[in-house]
Short mmCIF file of C-alpha atoms in Angstrom, two decimals:
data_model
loop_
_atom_site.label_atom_id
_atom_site.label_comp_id
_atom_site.label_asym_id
_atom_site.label_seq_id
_atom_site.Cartn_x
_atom_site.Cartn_y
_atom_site.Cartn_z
CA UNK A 280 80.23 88.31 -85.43
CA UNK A 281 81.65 87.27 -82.15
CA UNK A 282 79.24 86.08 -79.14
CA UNK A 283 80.12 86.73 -75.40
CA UNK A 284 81.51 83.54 -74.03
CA UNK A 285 79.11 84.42 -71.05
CA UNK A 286 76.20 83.67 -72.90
CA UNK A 287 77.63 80.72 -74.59
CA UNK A 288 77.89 79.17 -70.78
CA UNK A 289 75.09 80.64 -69.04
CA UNK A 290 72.21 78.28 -70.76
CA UNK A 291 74.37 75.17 -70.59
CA UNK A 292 74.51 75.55 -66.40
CA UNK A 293 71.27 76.81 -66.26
CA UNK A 294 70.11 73.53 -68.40
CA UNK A 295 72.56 71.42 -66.63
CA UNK A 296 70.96 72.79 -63.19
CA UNK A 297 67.55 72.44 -64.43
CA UNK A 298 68.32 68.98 -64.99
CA UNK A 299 69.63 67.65 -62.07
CA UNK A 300 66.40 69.77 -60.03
CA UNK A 301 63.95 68.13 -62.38
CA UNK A 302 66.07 64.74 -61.50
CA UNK A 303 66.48 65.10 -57.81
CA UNK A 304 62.27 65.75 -57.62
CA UNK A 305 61.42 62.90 -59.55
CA UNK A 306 64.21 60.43 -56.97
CA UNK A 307 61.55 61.88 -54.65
CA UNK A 308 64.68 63.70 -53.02
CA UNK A 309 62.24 66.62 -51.94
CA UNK A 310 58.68 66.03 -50.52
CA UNK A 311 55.53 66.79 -52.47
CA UNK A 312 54.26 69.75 -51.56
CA UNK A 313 57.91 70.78 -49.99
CA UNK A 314 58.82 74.29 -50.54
CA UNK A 315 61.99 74.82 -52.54
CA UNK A 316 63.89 77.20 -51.06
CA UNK A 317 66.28 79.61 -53.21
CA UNK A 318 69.30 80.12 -51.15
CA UNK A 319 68.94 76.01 -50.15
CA UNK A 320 68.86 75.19 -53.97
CA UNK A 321 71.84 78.03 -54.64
CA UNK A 322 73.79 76.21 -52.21
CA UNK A 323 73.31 72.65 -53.01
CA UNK A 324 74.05 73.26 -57.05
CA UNK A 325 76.57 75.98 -56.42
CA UNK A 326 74.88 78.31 -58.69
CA UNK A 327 73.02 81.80 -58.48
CA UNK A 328 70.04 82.93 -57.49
CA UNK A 329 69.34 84.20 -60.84
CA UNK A 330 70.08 81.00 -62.15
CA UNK A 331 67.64 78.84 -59.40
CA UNK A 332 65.00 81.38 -60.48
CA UNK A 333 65.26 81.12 -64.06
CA UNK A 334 65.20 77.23 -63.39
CA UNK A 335 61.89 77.30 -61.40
CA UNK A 336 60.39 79.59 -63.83
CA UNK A 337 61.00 76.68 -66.93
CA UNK A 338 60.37 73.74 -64.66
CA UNK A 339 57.05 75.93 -63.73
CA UNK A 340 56.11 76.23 -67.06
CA UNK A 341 56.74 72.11 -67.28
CA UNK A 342 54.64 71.57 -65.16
CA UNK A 343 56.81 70.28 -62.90
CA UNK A 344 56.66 73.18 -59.89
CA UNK A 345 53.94 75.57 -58.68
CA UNK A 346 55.05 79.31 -57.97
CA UNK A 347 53.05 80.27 -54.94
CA UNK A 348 53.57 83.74 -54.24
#
């Protein structure tokens, strides 16, 4: 059975950008409290916004962010 090489890539940048977020808030890089912008964070790790979401949605459920709707 052959796997789409999409797949294969997509969780390795979207663990690769969830580690350098996770990295960049504990160098105290962003503010407590500061509100983390999509596009800003898009822009800064070249990536998509489907990406920076699914990122804030694990480092959520670390404990690490709070969704505020």
């Amino acid at each position: 059975m052959t796997q789409n090489p999409f797949l294969q890539l997509a969780a390795p940048l979207r663990q690769q950008t969830a580690d350098l977020l996770r990295a960049a808030i504990v160098a105290m890089e962003f503010k407590p409290g500061e509100r983390l912008i999509e596009t800003r964070l898009c822009e800064r790790f070249d990536v998509s916004r489907t990406v920076v979401r699914e990122v804030l949605r694990q480092l959520e459920a670390e404990g690490i962010v709070e969704m505020i709707p």
